[in-house]
Amino acid sequence: MGLPHLVIVGADKGGVGKTVVARTVLDYFRGQGVDARAIDTQMPAGNLIRFHKEVTEVIDLSSSDGQIKVFDSLPKHPVTVIDIQAGLLSPTLTLLSEIGLLAMVSDGKMNVTTMQVIGSTVQSLSEIEGAAKILTGSRHFIVKNHTNDAAFFAGLDAVSTDVLKSGTALIDIPKLDERATEYVEAAATSFASYAKTGDSFVMKGKVGHWLKGVFAQYDAAKLNIV
């Protein structure tokens, strides 16, 4: 087995669709035959666990007990995907630096990929720069999630080019049809499962086509380290 791979999906701002991104990440690894566990940090009731029940555990990552439970067990799992609760991304990255986990990347003992999902505000740009300083030496993917609104970033692109270069990859999650999103939400299953066994032929096709586009972005960024 290769090095343990920690994938952190988060944002300092809420409402940017980070859980949607985490769900696609889990689908991606499963599609590649990789055993990935998931940590849902949305307290008190998780959101990610609704769609990936079999591999997800809800843990309070702001507590020392929760941190021990997650990070002490990293070597036991090929891939750990953490859906970070809004507002906890920067504190979590700081913690990983302080406990020496990020230094393990430079030492060749761990792979860490942070997928920072950004909003359409200048504040998001400053958050990118702050995360980039902590993540020197680790992979830092900047994620634009258009799932909720295709025009979400219309006013941001003109001023964001230099800041976006702070990351090691830029990922664009294409927009998913609103009705297709509703069907998957109602089914409370993964995107990949709905694309195969969903109750609507049309919506299955739309979800499957969208997911292929997302996976193409992850392939280009080399999300799966092999």
XYZ file of C-alpha atoms in Angstrom:
226
model
C 0.000 0.000 0.000
C 1.189 3.528 -0.765
C 1.445 6.414 1.650
C -1.687 7.393 3.588
C -3.494 10.167 1.745
C -5.406 12.824 3.690
C -7.857 14.859 1.586
C -9.302 17.931 3.297
C -12.345 19.578 1.711
C -13.214 22.864 3.321
C -13.866 26.576 3.263
C -13.775 29.338 5.821
C -17.157 30.494 4.500
C -20.389 28.514 4.512
C -22.733 28.013 1.576
C -20.093 27.309 -1.075
C -20.995 23.652 -1.625
C -18.058 21.956 0.055
C -20.109 18.874 1.018
C -21.096 18.433 -2.631
C -17.392 18.449 -3.473
C -16.632 15.936 -0.724
C -19.359 13.652 -2.067
C -17.844 13.711 -5.554
C -14.380 13.054 -4.121
C -15.641 9.903 -2.391
C -17.354 8.791 -5.617
C -14.116 9.410 -7.511
C -11.938 7.297 -5.232
C -14.500 4.499 -5.119
C -14.672 4.541 -8.925
C -10.909 4.006 -8.991
C -11.106 1.096 -6.588
C -9.623 3.016 -3.664
C -10.860 2.332 -0.135
C -11.638 5.801 1.237
C -13.164 6.588 4.618
C -14.913 9.878 5.318
C -15.063 12.183 8.321
C -18.096 14.472 8.583
C -17.339 17.375 10.941
C -20.715 19.096 10.602
C -21.954 19.138 14.192
C -24.235 18.143 15.746
C -25.926 16.440 12.782
C -23.769 15.536 9.808
C -24.661 16.172 6.177
C -22.094 14.075 4.311
C -23.153 10.960 6.202
C -26.606 11.129 4.581
C -25.084 10.235 1.226
C -22.152 7.989 2.182
C -23.397 6.225 5.296
C -21.267 3.117 4.907
C -17.903 4.919 5.047
C -18.643 8.077 7.042
C -18.305 8.916 10.724
C -19.428 12.192 12.331
C -16.673 13.584 14.566
C -16.195 16.903 16.359
C -12.842 17.974 14.946
C -12.685 21.039 17.186
C -12.072 18.794 20.214
C -8.800 17.097 21.139
C -10.574 13.732 21.422
C -11.947 14.095 17.908
C -8.552 15.128 16.550
C -6.901 12.077 18.136
C -9.566 9.778 16.705
C -9.047 11.087 13.177
C -5.358 11.882 12.841
C -3.909 9.057 14.958
C -5.694 6.565 12.718
C -4.547 7.976 9.351
C -1.947 5.211 8.737
C -4.708 2.576 8.917
C -6.535 3.916 5.845
C -5.340 4.436 2.244
C -7.444 7.596 1.913
C -9.219 9.741 4.505
C -11.568 12.456 3.227
C -12.552 15.129 5.746
C -15.502 17.425 5.069
C -14.527 20.407 7.225
C -17.296 22.388 8.900
C -17.534 26.018 7.782
C -15.112 28.212 9.705
C -12.818 25.346 10.722
C -10.548 25.165 7.675
C -7.891 27.630 8.830
C -7.815 26.305 12.429
C -7.531 22.736 11.128
C -4.659 23.554 8.767
C -2.891 25.402 11.585
C -3.346 22.346 13.807
C -1.856 20.034 11.157
C 1.167 22.301 10.950
C 1.575 22.490 14.718
C 1.381 18.718 15.308
C 3.908 18.044 12.548
C 1.582 16.277 10.118
C 2.324 18.661 7.251
C 6.052 18.192 7.862
C 5.502 14.472 7.216
C 4.706 15.350 3.597
C 8.205 16.776 3.106
C 9.633 13.712 4.863
C 7.861 11.404 2.404
C 5.654 9.799 5.076
C 2.252 11.235 4.177
C 0.287 12.706 1.275
C -1.949 15.682 2.037
C -4.286 17.379 -0.424
C -6.346 20.381 0.633
C -9.311 21.238 -1.597
C -10.274 24.798 -0.705
C -13.758 25.593 -1.997
C -14.032 29.328 -2.580
C -16.878 31.804 -2.781
C -17.233 34.817 -5.054
C -15.887 37.426 -2.630
C -12.564 39.154 -2.150
C -12.501 37.583 1.304
C -12.165 34.193 -0.369
C -9.024 35.425 -2.110
C -7.404 36.424 1.184
C -8.329 33.015 2.607
C -6.501 31.343 -0.295
C -3.333 33.292 0.451
C -3.549 32.436 4.143
C -3.980 28.726 3.461
C -1.180 28.717 0.885
C 1.309 29.985 3.474
C 0.451 27.114 5.820
C 0.389 24.485 3.072
C 3.827 25.116 1.588
C 5.022 21.733 0.332
C 1.534 20.164 0.322
C -0.952 20.037 -2.520
C -3.428 22.916 -2.382
C -6.314 22.709 -4.851
C -8.518 25.766 -5.368
C -12.070 24.625 -6.149
C -14.754 26.691 -7.854
C -18.061 24.921 -7.328
C -20.627 26.073 -9.893
C -23.215 23.507 -8.820
C -25.469 26.023 -7.099
C -25.040 28.946 -9.460
C -23.280 28.923 -12.836
C -22.707 32.702 -12.678
C -21.365 32.630 -9.125
C -17.846 33.682 -10.111
C -18.693 36.196 -12.814
C -17.292 39.148 -10.867
C -14.335 37.364 -9.349
C -12.269 36.083 -12.263
C -10.895 39.465 -13.298
C -9.149 40.020 -9.960
C -8.344 36.456 -8.952
C -5.753 35.222 -11.426
C -2.628 35.937 -9.376
C -4.134 34.687 -6.138
C -5.382 31.471 -7.715
C -1.792 30.734 -8.736
C -1.122 30.242 -5.018
C -2.661 26.788 -5.373
C -1.127 23.785 -7.083
C -4.256 23.137 -9.148
C -7.482 24.914 -10.060
C -10.598 22.739 -10.261
C -13.914 23.817 -11.780
C -16.933 21.809 -10.677
C -19.531 22.247 -13.453
C -23.150 23.105 -12.729
C -25.571 20.237 -12.140
C -29.182 20.632 -13.260
C -31.272 21.834 -10.285
C -33.876 19.108 -10.700
C -31.175 16.456 -10.865
C -29.756 17.808 -7.612
C -33.201 17.584 -6.021
C -33.642 13.964 -7.136
C -30.299 12.905 -5.664
C -31.024 14.785 -2.440
C -34.393 13.065 -2.107
C -32.810 9.658 -2.700
C -30.164 10.363 -0.020
C -27.580 8.391 -1.943
C -24.272 9.105 -3.636
C -24.102 10.741 -7.055
C -22.475 7.626 -8.500
C -25.150 5.334 -7.071
C -27.941 7.537 -8.395
C -26.345 7.602 -11.844
C -26.638 3.798 -11.870
C -29.857 3.048 -9.983
C -31.833 6.297 -9.781
C -35.599 6.386 -10.207
C -35.561 8.677 -13.259
C -33.963 7.722 -16.575
C -33.463 11.396 -17.497
C -31.986 12.386 -14.162
C -29.697 9.353 -14.066
C -28.289 10.451 -17.404
C -27.803 14.043 -16.293
C -26.078 13.060 -13.045
C -23.846 10.551 -14.832
C -22.816 13.067 -17.491
C -22.095 15.721 -14.855
C -20.074 13.314 -12.741
C -17.895 12.405 -15.734
C -17.070 16.097 -16.098
C -16.152 16.349 -12.426
C -13.981 13.240 -12.635
C -12.181 14.679 -15.665
C -11.209 17.667 -13.512
C -9.897 15.348 -10.798
C -7.970 13.290 -13.336
C -6.328 16.430 -14.700
C -5.334 17.521 -11.193
C -4.079 13.976 -10.360
C -6.242 13.808 -7.242
C -5.542 10.098 -6.833
C -1.866 9.756 -5.936
C -0.594 6.375 -7.150
